[in-house]
Structures are given as C-alpha cells and as structure tokens.
Amino acid sequence: MGTSITSWENVSAYFTFADSPILLMLFSLGVAGIVVGLIRFIMKHETKAFDNHK
Amino acid sequence: MATETPTLESLQASLDAQQAIFNMHQSMNVEVFYWWCTAIMVMIHAGFLAYEMGASRSKNALAAGVKNILALAVIIPTFYLFGWWIYNAFPGGIIPAEASGALPWSQSMGPDVQDMGTGIFWAAFALFGATTGSIMSGAVIERIRVSAFLILTVILGSAVWILAGAWGWHPDGWMLTEMGYHDVGASGVVHAIAGFFTLGVLINLGPRVGKFINGVPQQIRAHNLPMTLIGLMMIIFGFFGFLGGCIIFNGGDTGWTTIYNNPTNLSAFAFNTLMGFAGGVIGCYIATRDPFWTMSGGLVGIISVAAGLDLYDPGLAFIIATCVSFIAVGAAKFLEKKGIDDAVGAVSVHGVTGVVAVILVGVFAGGTPNVGGNPAISLYGQTVCAIVMAVLGFVPGYLVSYILKKFNVLRVPENVEVLGLDEVEILAHPYPESVPAKGNTTESGDLEAKGA
C-alpha cells in the first residue's frame, strides 16, 4: 500500500510514498512534531522537577 | 575450438561495459569515503560526551551527558527538515534561491538507486551541524535548562552554521564569488560561528553559582579530569572524519579537490592537520602547564590551520598553531575577567581561534588564485568574512537566548543548581556506590574529606 514502485525496472526513488508529496509533507510535519514535542516534554519534566525541589 | 573474430562493434561494446563498471565503482568509492568520514565524525560526539561529563562536577555529570546525547538526536532530524534546504537555497545571501529538491518532501531526500551523492553528502553535513551545535554544549554546562539548550542548539546546528556554509562553502556562495573566501577546514563556518553564538548565549545565561565571588573568578574543578582529557583526544580522532569530509572526492580523472575546486589531496591535509595539532598542544602547554588546556591545545592547533589546510607549509602550520594557542589562552582569561563563565573555553578555543584562522589565510596565502574566475584570496576578503562569521554567530545566539531569558526558561533555578541537576532532573545517579550525587561537593566543587 505504501510502495512507490511496481517493478524494479528503471526504478529511482523507491521509499514509501515517494510519489506522494502530500504524504511526504505530512511525514515531515510528523518529524517536526516529534522534535517540538520532545522539547515541550522536557520543559514539562523540568518544571515539575524544579517544583518538587523548591 | 573456433573463436569469434572481434569486430569494432564488439570491442566498443566491451569497452562501454568496462567503462560503466568503472564509473559505478567510482561512484561507490565516493559513497564509501563519505560513509566512513561520517562514522568517524560520530567519535566527535563520543568525545564531547566524555569531555563534558568529566568537566562537570559529579552532581551534574549525567545531566551534561544527556544534554549532549539529545543535541545529536535533535540536530539530525532538524537538519533533514530545513538545514539541507538552507545550504542549497541561500548561497547568494538572505534571499532564497530555488532548491525544492532539498526540501524534505522531495524525491531526492530518500533512498534512490540512481542518486549516489545526496544521501551521503547530507549525512556528512548533518554531522558537521551536530558538531557545531555541540561546541556550545560544554560552555553552558551545569546551569542551562535542557529544553532551552535544545532550542539553541537546533538554531545553531541546523540553521545558523549552514547559512554560513551556504555563504562560505557553497560553490556559488557570495563570500567565495565576491570576496575570494577560503576556509577549507571550516575554521569560520563551523568554529567561529559556534564560538560566537556561544558567547551570545553566555552573556544572557550568566555564570554558575560560585564562579565569581565579589567579582573575582573562582576555579570550579572538573570532577573527572582524566575523562575530560580522553574525551578531547576522541574529538581529535573525530577531526580526521570531519576534515576528510571537507575534501571533495571526485569521480573521473579530476582527483581530489577542495570545496573551492582547487586541487588538493589527503596528503596535503595530513601534513597540516598533524602539525597544527602538535603546535597547538605545545603552545597551550607552555602558556598554561594546565592539563585541560594542554589537551584543548590540540583543538586550538587544528582549528587555527584548518582554514588554510591545503595551502600552508607544514612548518608554518606548526608555528601558526603554537602562536594562536597563546591568543586562545589569553582570550579565555580576558573573557573570564569580563565575567563570562565559559566552562570549557569554547568561545576562545573555537570562536576566537576560528576568526584568527580565517584572517591568517589572508596574511599567509593572500594572492592565491581561486578557480572558476572567483577573486583571489586576500587579507581584506578574509578579514571581512571573518567579521561576518563572528556577527552571524553572535547575533542569533544573543537574541534567541535573550528571548528565552525573558520568558524565564533559559536557566535552572538557583536552588536546583546548588543541589545539582542529576539530583533534580535525572532519574539515575552517575556514581551511586562511591560518590553520592547529593551533598558531596562544596560550592567550588571540591570533594569534601569524608574519609574516602
């Protein structure tokens, strides 16, 4: 379902959904979301840890 | 047994087949070379890890390590998202050129059997970016919030340095095409940028508690200096991957070239990398007799000659490295007197040395022609570009850390800093059976005599 190819003859970009820029943009948003989410997660952890040691 | 008489056509077909195999192997060699450069560069991060953990007091050892690991982990995906695009879109300045092929949703940004270059060059550049981001890491230990550090390191490692790379490394970069800029080993685009970005951050971050008493700087001792020295040596090891990745492995009959397309080879780089290392160690030892600075001298030495690595006489490289070591040590003392607490001397080792290195190419190699009709190397061009690098590094570092400070998310609270980040934030202890993370250090970091 996610493949970009139906045959290995003359194949070039072969990663999943390589022929669907919309989906690749969504994956990129997912990457950005994980990085931003990590930083947000750490902020929350820090705030909670700091509060516990007031 | 009958043999067929070769025809002109059959010989041509055989020759074409051989040529195709040769070309494929050439392309594979390029990939192999940068694959191992990238792998060796990972050693820089192992080095930074050991270096910073050792340079911290034991109450902050793991926090320093976690911060370092996470820096590598966030710079890689963010460099994928926008770093590679910045390099390809901004060689002309601040107006982006068309570079849709470098956007993360482009077909060229993924596995492609017909593209044996993009992925491996992206990987090497991503590790350059991670190295740049990690240079700041040691300077800010023991008091920066990890979240703030990660925001800053992403900006430095995935945006600011690569913008400098687009200007000073790209074949169409305006610094090369208009100023004749020469910086083959990244003294400017990596080290000066990272050093001055760090300075901007340190101004807003402030010194560690206890670093200055009545304005007099105190020595806060590393809890594991041997580990710090080993970490620095690991960084030197990684430098060979870094500098190897700065050279262009061409297929065909061109041979090695620099990023500026002038002829060079690994032999040229080998001479001056090692002579720079040796000169730096000797210079810093004479200047300080301090083990930490003696080993840091290896970094100073390599960075001081990296910009002209392909051009210098090895003896000259050695002398430059030795002399610049005194400048780096002097700069570190000057910054400390000015109230800047740079825990590992990153601003002077990377920033000041990087700027001096770029200018020295203009002094010692001025007049060297560039290829492709670009202006020759000049003292004027190198000096202007060195200033641009320092400013380009400093301004975003200062501004972003200032904003974080205003939102009160830059620095940990004072009581947390006194307790130690490992005790508060980290769910593990570095030395649970021998050196408790809590309550074992004085403010200056000395171990209390507890019968141990």
Coordinates of C-alpha atoms in Angstrom, one line a residue:
Chain A
M1 CA 0.0 0.0 0.0
G2 CA 2.8 2.4 0.8
T3 CA 5.1 1.4 -2.0
S4 CA 6.1 3.8 -4.7
I5 CA 7.1 1.1 -7.2
T6 CA 5.5 -1.8 -9.1
S7 CA 8.7 -3.1 -10.6
W8 CA 12.5 -2.7 -10.1
E9 CA 12.9 -2.0 -13.8
N10 CA 14.2 1.6 -14.2
V11 CA 13.4 2.4 -10.6
S12 CA 14.8 5.5 -9.0
A13 CA 13.3 6.9 -5.7
Y14 CA 11.8 3.8 -4.1
F15 CA 11.0 4.8 -0.5
T16 CA 7.5 4.6 0.8
F17 CA 5.1 7.2 -0.6
A18 CA 7.9 8.8 -2.7
D19 CA 5.3 9.5 -5.4
S20 CA 3.1 11.4 -3.0
P21 CA 4.4 14.8 -1.9
I22 CA 1.4 15.4 0.3
L23 CA 2.1 12.4 2.4
L24 CA 5.8 13.2 2.5
M25 CA 4.9 16.7 3.8
L26 CA 2.7 15.0 6.4
F27 CA 5.7 12.8 7.5
S28 CA 7.9 15.9 7.6
L29 CA 5.3 17.5 9.9
G30 CA 5.4 14.4 12.0
V31 CA 9.2 14.7 12.3
A32 CA 8.8 18.3 13.3
G33 CA 6.1 17.4 15.7
I34 CA 8.2 14.8 17.4
V35 CA 11.2 17.3 17.9
V36 CA 8.9 20.0 19.1
G37 CA 7.0 17.5 21.3
L38 CA 10.3 16.4 22.8
I39 CA 11.3 19.9 23.8
R40 CA 7.8 20.5 25.2
F41 CA 8.0 17.2 27.1
I42 CA 11.4 18.2 28.6
M43 CA 10.1 21.6 29.6
K44 CA 7.2 20.0 31.5
H45 CA 9.6 17.5 33.1
E46 CA 12.0 20.3 34.2
T47 CA 9.2 22.5 35.6
K48 CA 7.8 19.5 37.6
A49 CA 11.2 18.5 38.8
F50 CA 12.1 22.1 39.8
D51 CA 8.8 22.5 41.7
N52 CA 9.5 19.2 43.6
H53 CA 12.7 20.7 44.9
K54 CA 11.5 24.2 45.9
Chain B
M1 CA 37.9 -24.7 -30.9
A2 CA 36.7 -21.9 -33.0
T3 CA 37.0 -18.3 -31.8
E4 CA 35.0 -15.4 -32.9
T5 CA 37.0 -12.6 -34.6
P6 CA 36.3 -9.4 -32.6
T7 CA 34.6 -6.7 -34.6
L8 CA 34.9 -3.0 -34.0
E9 CA 31.4 -3.0 -32.7
S10 CA 32.0 -5.8 -30.2
L11 CA 35.2 -4.2 -28.9
Q12 CA 33.3 -0.9 -28.5
A13 CA 30.5 -2.7 -26.6
S14 CA 33.1 -4.4 -24.3
L15 CA 34.8 -1.1 -23.7
D16 CA 31.5 0.6 -22.9
A17 CA 30.7 -2.2 -20.4
Q18 CA 34.0 -1.8 -18.7
Q19 CA 33.6 1.9 -18.6
A20 CA 30.2 1.5 -17.0
I21 CA 31.6 -0.8 -14.3
F22 CA 34.5 1.7 -13.7
N23 CA 32.1 4.6 -13.3
M24 CA 29.9 2.6 -10.9
H25 CA 32.9 1.8 -8.8
Q26 CA 34.0 5.4 -8.8
S27 CA 30.6 6.5 -7.5
M28 CA 30.7 3.7 -4.9
N29 CA 34.1 4.9 -3.8
V30 CA 32.7 8.4 -3.2
E31 CA 30.0 6.9 -1.1
V32 CA 32.4 4.7 0.8
F33 CA 34.7 7.6 1.6
Y34 CA 32.0 9.9 3.0
W35 CA 30.3 7.0 4.8
W36 CA 33.5 6.5 6.9
C37 CA 34.0 10.2 7.3
T38 CA 30.5 10.4 8.8
A39 CA 31.2 7.4 11.0
I40 CA 34.4 8.9 12.3
M41 CA 32.7 12.2 13.0
V42 CA 30.4 10.3 15.4
M43 CA 33.5 9.9 17.5
I44 CA 33.5 13.7 18.0
H45 CA 30.2 13.3 19.9
A46 CA 31.6 10.4 22.0
G47 CA 34.4 12.8 22.8
F48 CA 32.1 15.7 23.6
L49 CA 30.2 13.4 25.9
A50 CA 33.2 12.3 27.9
Y51 CA 34.7 15.7 27.8
E52 CA 31.6 17.5 29.2
M53 CA 30.7 14.8 31.7
G54 CA 34.2 14.9 33.1
A55 CA 34.3 18.7 33.1
S56 CA 31.1 18.9 35.2
R57 CA 31.0 18.5 38.9
S58 CA 29.8 15.0 39.8
K59 CA 26.4 16.4 40.8
N60 CA 25.9 17.4 37.1
A61 CA 27.7 14.6 35.3
L62 CA 24.7 12.8 33.8
A63 CA 22.8 15.9 33.1
A64 CA 25.7 17.1 30.9
G65 CA 25.7 13.7 29.2
V66 CA 22.0 13.6 28.5
K67 CA 22.1 17.1 27.1
N68 CA 24.8 16.1 24.7
I69 CA 23.1 12.9 23.5
L70 CA 19.9 14.8 22.9
A71 CA 21.7 17.5 20.9
L72 CA 22.8 14.9 18.4
A73 CA 19.4 13.4 18.3
V74 CA 17.5 16.7 17.5
I75 CA 20.0 18.3 15.1
I76 CA 19.9 15.3 12.7
P77 CA 16.1 15.4 12.0
T78 CA 16.0 19.3 12.0
F79 CA 18.9 19.3 9.6
Y80 CA 16.9 17.0 7.5
L81 CA 13.8 19.2 7.7
F82 CA 15.5 22.6 6.9
G83 CA 19.3 22.5 7.2
W84 CA 20.0 20.9 3.8
W85 CA 17.5 23.2 2.2
I86 CA 19.2 26.3 3.7
Y87 CA 22.5 25.2 2.3
N88 CA 21.1 24.8 -1.2
A89 CA 18.8 27.9 -1.1
F90 CA 20.9 30.6 0.4
P91 CA 24.4 30.8 -1.3
G92 CA 23.5 34.3 -2.6
G93 CA 22.8 35.9 0.8
I94 CA 19.4 36.0 2.5
I95 CA 17.1 35.7 -0.5
P96 CA 16.3 32.0 -1.1
A97 CA 17.0 30.5 -4.5
E98 CA 15.0 27.6 -5.9
A99 CA 16.1 24.5 -4.1
S100 CA 12.9 22.4 -4.0
G101 CA 15.0 19.2 -4.4
A102 CA 16.4 19.7 -1.0
L103 CA 13.1 20.0 0.8
P104 CA 12.2 17.0 3.0
W105 CA 9.3 16.0 0.8
S106 CA 11.4 15.9 -2.3
Q107 CA 12.1 12.5 -4.0
S108 CA 15.8 13.2 -3.8
M109 CA 15.6 13.2 0.0
G110 CA 15.2 9.5 0.3
P111 CA 16.6 6.2 -0.9
D112 CA 17.3 6.4 -4.6
V113 CA 19.3 3.9 -6.6
Q114 CA 20.2 6.5 -9.2
D115 CA 21.5 9.1 -6.7
M116 CA 24.8 8.1 -5.1
G117 CA 25.5 11.5 -3.7
T118 CA 22.7 13.3 -2.0
G119 CA 22.3 11.0 1.0
I120 CA 25.9 10.6 1.8
F121 CA 26.6 14.4 1.5
W122 CA 23.6 15.1 3.6
A123 CA 24.9 12.7 6.2
A124 CA 28.3 14.4 6.4
F125 CA 26.8 17.8 6.5
A126 CA 24.3 16.7 9.2
L127 CA 27.3 15.6 11.3
F128 CA 29.1 18.9 10.7
G129 CA 25.9 20.5 12.0
A130 CA 25.8 18.3 15.1
T131 CA 29.4 19.1 15.8
T132 CA 28.7 22.8 15.5
G133 CA 25.7 22.5 17.8
S134 CA 27.7 20.5 20.4
I135 CA 30.5 23.1 20.5
M136 CA 28.2 25.3 22.6
S137 CA 27.2 22.4 24.8
G138 CA 30.3 22.3 27.1
A139 CA 30.3 26.1 27.7
V140 CA 26.9 26.2 29.2
I141 CA 27.0 23.1 31.5
E142 CA 25.5 23.0 35.0
R143 CA 23.0 25.8 34.7
I144 CA 21.2 25.8 31.4
R145 CA 17.8 24.2 31.0
V146 CA 18.0 21.2 28.7
S147 CA 14.9 22.4 26.8
A148 CA 16.5 25.9 26.2
F149 CA 19.7 24.3 25.2
L150 CA 18.0 22.1 22.6
I151 CA 16.2 25.1 21.1
L152 CA 19.5 26.9 20.8
T153 CA 21.5 24.0 19.5
V154 CA 18.9 23.4 16.8
I155 CA 19.1 27.0 15.7
L156 CA 22.9 26.8 15.7
G157 CA 23.4 23.3 14.3
S158 CA 20.6 23.2 11.8
A159 CA 20.3 26.8 10.7
V160 CA 23.0 29.4 11.5
W161 CA 26.1 27.4 10.7
I162 CA 24.6 26.0 7.5
L163 CA 23.7 29.5 6.4
A164 CA 27.4 30.4 6.9
G165 CA 28.2 27.2 5.0
A166 CA 26.0 28.4 2.1
W167 CA 27.8 31.7 2.1
G168 CA 31.3 30.4 2.6
W169 CA 31.4 26.8 1.3
H170 CA 28.9 26.5 -1.5
P171 CA 30.4 26.8 -5.0
D172 CA 28.0 29.7 -5.6
G173 CA 28.4 31.2 -2.1
W174 CA 28.7 35.0 -2.2
M175 CA 31.8 35.0 0.1
L176 CA 33.6 32.9 -2.5
T177 CA 32.3 34.6 -5.6
E178 CA 32.6 38.2 -4.3
M179 CA 35.4 38.0 -1.7
G180 CA 37.5 35.0 -2.7
Y181 CA 36.9 33.5 0.7
H182 CA 39.0 30.4 1.6
D183 CA 38.1 28.2 4.6
V184 CA 38.6 24.6 3.5
G185 CA 38.5 23.1 7.0
A186 CA 35.7 25.2 8.4
S187 CA 37.6 27.4 10.9
G188 CA 35.0 30.1 10.1
V189 CA 31.8 28.4 9.0
V190 CA 31.8 26.0 11.9
H191 CA 34.2 27.1 14.7
A192 CA 33.9 30.9 14.6
I193 CA 30.1 30.6 14.1
A194 CA 29.7 28.2 17.1
G195 CA 32.1 30.1 19.3
F196 CA 30.4 33.5 18.9
F197 CA 26.9 32.0 19.1
T198 CA 28.1 30.6 22.4
L199 CA 29.3 34.0 23.5
G200 CA 25.9 35.5 22.8
V201 CA 24.3 32.7 24.9
L202 CA 26.7 33.0 27.8
I203 CA 26.1 36.7 28.1
N204 CA 22.4 36.1 28.8
L205 CA 22.9 32.8 30.7
G206 CA 25.3 34.2 33.3
P207 CA 27.9 32.4 35.3
R208 CA 27.5 29.3 37.5
V209 CA 26.7 29.9 41.2
G210 CA 30.0 30.4 42.9
K211 CA 32.0 31.1 39.8
F212 CA 32.6 34.8 40.8
I213 CA 32.9 35.9 44.4
N214 CA 32.9 39.6 44.7
G215 CA 33.8 39.7 41.0
V216 CA 36.8 37.5 41.5
P217 CA 36.7 34.4 39.3
Q218 CA 37.0 31.1 41.1
Q219 CA 38.2 27.8 39.8
I220 CA 35.3 25.2 39.6
R221 CA 37.1 22.0 39.2
A222 CA 36.2 19.2 36.8
H223 CA 35.1 16.1 38.8
N224 CA 36.9 13.8 36.4
L225 CA 39.7 15.5 34.5
P226 CA 41.1 12.2 33.1
M227 CA 37.8 11.5 31.4
T228 CA 37.8 15.1 30.0
L229 CA 41.3 14.6 28.5
I230 CA 40.3 11.3 26.9
G231 CA 37.2 13.0 25.6
L232 CA 39.3 15.7 24.0
M233 CA 41.5 13.1 22.4
M234 CA 38.4 11.4 21.0
I235 CA 37.4 14.7 19.5
I236 CA 40.8 14.9 17.8
F237 CA 40.2 11.4 16.4
G238 CA 36.8 12.6 15.0
F239 CA 38.5 15.6 13.4
F240 CA 40.0 13.3 10.8
G241 CA 36.5 12.3 9.7
F242 CA 35.5 16.0 9.8
L243 CA 38.4 17.3 7.8
G244 CA 38.2 14.3 5.4
G245 CA 34.6 15.2 4.8
C246 CA 35.7 18.8 3.9
I247 CA 37.6 17.4 0.8
I248 CA 35.9 16.6 -2.4
F249 CA 36.3 13.0 -3.7
N250 CA 35.7 13.3 -7.4
G251 CA 34.9 10.5 -9.8
G252 CA 36.6 10.6 -13.2
D253 CA 40.0 12.0 -13.8
T254 CA 39.8 15.1 -11.7
G255 CA 41.1 13.6 -8.4
W256 CA 40.7 15.3 -5.0
T257 CA 39.8 18.9 -4.9
T258 CA 38.9 21.3 -2.1
I259 CA 35.3 22.6 -1.8
Y260 CA 36.6 25.6 -3.8
N261 CA 37.5 23.2 -6.6
N262 CA 41.3 23.8 -6.4
P263 CA 43.5 20.7 -6.5
T264 CA 44.4 19.1 -3.2
N265 CA 44.6 15.6 -1.6
L266 CA 44.5 13.8 1.7
S267 CA 48.3 14.0 1.9
A268 CA 48.1 17.8 2.0
F269 CA 45.5 17.7 4.7
A270 CA 47.5 15.1 6.7
F271 CA 50.7 17.3 6.9
N272 CA 49.0 20.3 8.3
T273 CA 46.4 18.6 10.5
L274 CA 49.1 16.8 12.5
M275 CA 51.5 19.8 12.5
G276 CA 48.7 22.0 13.7
F277 CA 47.7 19.6 16.4
A278 CA 51.2 19.3 17.7
G279 CA 51.8 23.1 17.6
G280 CA 48.6 23.7 19.5
V281 CA 49.4 21.2 22.3
I282 CA 52.9 22.7 22.7
G283 CA 51.7 26.3 22.7
C284 CA 48.9 25.7 25.2
Y285 CA 51.2 23.7 27.5
I286 CA 53.8 26.5 27.5
A287 CA 51.1 29.1 28.1
T288 CA 49.4 27.3 31.0
R289 CA 51.0 24.0 32.1
D290 CA 47.4 23.0 32.7
P291 CA 46.4 19.5 31.6
F292 CA 43.0 20.6 30.4
W293 CA 44.4 23.4 28.3
T294 CA 47.3 21.3 27.1
M295 CA 44.8 18.8 25.5
S296 CA 42.5 21.6 24.4
G297 CA 45.6 22.9 22.6
G298 CA 45.2 20.1 20.1
L299 CA 41.8 21.6 19.1
V300 CA 43.2 25.1 19.0
G301 CA 46.0 24.0 16.8
I302 CA 43.9 22.2 14.2
I303 CA 41.3 24.9 14.1
S304 CA 44.0 27.6 13.7
V305 CA 45.2 26.0 10.5
A306 CA 42.0 24.4 9.2
A307 CA 41.0 27.3 7.0
G308 CA 44.3 27.1 5.0
L309 CA 44.9 23.4 5.5
D310 CA 45.6 22.9 1.8
L311 CA 47.9 25.8 1.4
Y312 CA 50.3 26.1 4.3
D313 CA 53.8 24.8 4.6
P314 CA 53.7 22.3 7.5
G315 CA 56.4 24.3 9.4
L316 CA 54.3 27.4 9.0
A317 CA 51.2 25.5 10.2
F318 CA 53.1 24.4 13.3
I319 CA 54.2 27.9 14.1
I320 CA 50.7 29.3 13.5
A321 CA 49.2 26.7 15.8
T322 CA 51.7 27.4 18.5
C323 CA 51.3 31.1 18.4
V324 CA 47.5 31.0 18.2
S325 CA 47.4 28.9 21.3
F326 CA 48.7 31.9 23.3
I327 CA 45.9 34.0 21.7
A328 CA 43.3 31.4 22.7
V329 CA 44.5 31.2 26.3
G330 CA 44.7 35.0 26.5
A331 CA 41.2 35.3 25.2
A332 CA 39.9 32.8 27.7
K333 CA 41.4 34.8 30.6
F334 CA 40.1 38.0 29.2
L335 CA 36.6 36.7 28.9
E336 CA 36.8 35.4 32.5
K337 CA 37.9 38.8 33.7
K338 CA 34.9 40.2 31.9
G339 CA 32.5 37.9 33.9
I340 CA 31.9 35.4 31.2
D341 CA 31.7 31.8 32.7
D342 CA 32.7 29.6 29.7
A343 CA 33.1 26.3 31.5
V344 CA 35.3 24.7 28.8
G345 CA 36.7 27.7 27.0
A346 CA 34.6 27.2 23.8
V347 CA 34.4 30.8 22.9
S348 CA 38.2 31.2 22.7
V349 CA 39.1 27.7 21.5
H350 CA 36.5 27.8 18.7
G351 CA 35.4 31.3 18.2
V352 CA 38.5 33.4 18.6
T353 CA 40.7 30.8 17.1
G354 CA 38.3 30.4 14.2
V355 CA 38.3 34.1 13.4
V356 CA 42.0 34.4 13.7
A357 CA 42.5 31.3 11.5
V358 CA 40.3 32.8 8.7
I359 CA 42.3 36.1 8.8
L360 CA 45.6 34.3 8.8
V361 CA 44.8 32.7 5.4
G362 CA 44.7 36.2 4.1
V363 CA 48.0 37.0 5.7
F364 CA 50.0 33.9 4.7
A365 CA 48.2 32.8 1.5
G366 CA 46.9 36.2 0.2
G367 CA 47.1 36.3 -3.6
T368 CA 46.5 32.6 -4.1
P369 CA 44.2 32.4 -7.1
N370 CA 40.7 30.8 -6.9
V371 CA 39.4 28.7 -9.8
G372 CA 36.4 29.5 -11.9
G373 CA 37.0 33.2 -12.2
N374 CA 36.4 33.9 -8.5
P375 CA 38.6 36.6 -6.8
A376 CA 41.9 35.6 -5.4
I377 CA 42.4 35.1 -1.7
S378 CA 43.1 38.4 0.1
L379 CA 43.6 39.7 3.5
Y380 CA 40.7 42.2 3.0
G381 CA 38.3 39.4 1.9
Q382 CA 39.3 37.1 4.7
T383 CA 39.0 39.8 7.3
V384 CA 35.6 41.0 6.1
C385 CA 34.4 37.4 6.0
A386 CA 35.8 36.6 9.5
I387 CA 33.8 39.6 10.9
V388 CA 30.7 38.4 9.1
M389 CA 31.1 34.9 10.6
A390 CA 31.5 36.3 14.1
V391 CA 28.5 38.6 13.7
L392 CA 26.4 35.9 12.1
G393 CA 27.2 33.6 15.0
F394 CA 26.8 36.1 17.8
V395 CA 23.5 37.9 16.9
P396 CA 21.2 34.9 16.8
G397 CA 22.8 33.3 19.8
Y398 CA 22.3 36.5 21.8
L399 CA 18.8 37.3 20.6
V400 CA 17.3 33.8 21.0
S401 CA 18.9 33.3 24.4
Y402 CA 17.6 36.8 25.4
I403 CA 14.1 35.9 24.4
L404 CA 14.3 32.6 26.4
K405 CA 15.7 34.5 29.4
K406 CA 12.8 37.0 29.2
F407 CA 10.4 34.0 29.3
N408 CA 12.3 32.7 32.3
V409 CA 13.1 29.4 30.5
L410 CA 16.8 29.7 29.9
R411 CA 18.3 28.9 33.2
V412 CA 17.6 26.4 36.1
P413 CA 16.6 27.9 39.5
E414 CA 19.4 28.7 41.8
N415 CA 18.4 26.1 44.4
V416 CA 18.4 23.4 41.7
E417 CA 21.8 24.5 40.6
V418 CA 23.2 24.2 44.1
L419 CA 21.6 20.8 44.6
G420 CA 22.8 19.6 41.2
L421 CA 20.9 18.7 38.1
D422 CA 21.4 15.0 38.5
E423 CA 19.6 15.0 41.8
V424 CA 16.7 17.0 40.5
E425 CA 16.2 16.1 36.9
I426 CA 17.9 12.8 36.1
L427 CA 16.4 9.5 37.1
A428 CA 19.8 7.9 37.7
H429 CA 23.0 8.6 39.6
P430 CA 26.4 8.6 38.0
Y431 CA 28.4 7.0 40.8
P432 CA 25.7 5.5 43.2
E433 CA 28.1 3.4 45.3
S434 CA 31.1 5.7 45.7
V435 CA 30.2 9.3 45.1
P436 CA 26.6 10.3 46.0
A437 CA 25.3 12.9 43.6
K438 CA 23.9 15.0 46.5
G439 CA 25.7 16.9 49.2
N440 CA 29.2 15.9 48.5
T441 CA 30.6 19.0 47.0
T442 CA 31.4 22.4 48.2
E443 CA 30.4 25.4 46.2
S444 CA 33.7 25.4 44.4
G445 CA 33.3 21.7 43.6
D446 CA 36.0 20.2 45.8
L447 CA 35.2 16.9 47.2
E448 CA 34.8 17.1 50.9
A449 CA 37.1 15.0 53.0
K450 CA 34.7 12.3 54.2
G451 CA 37.1 9.6 54.9
A452 CA 37.0 8.5 51.3

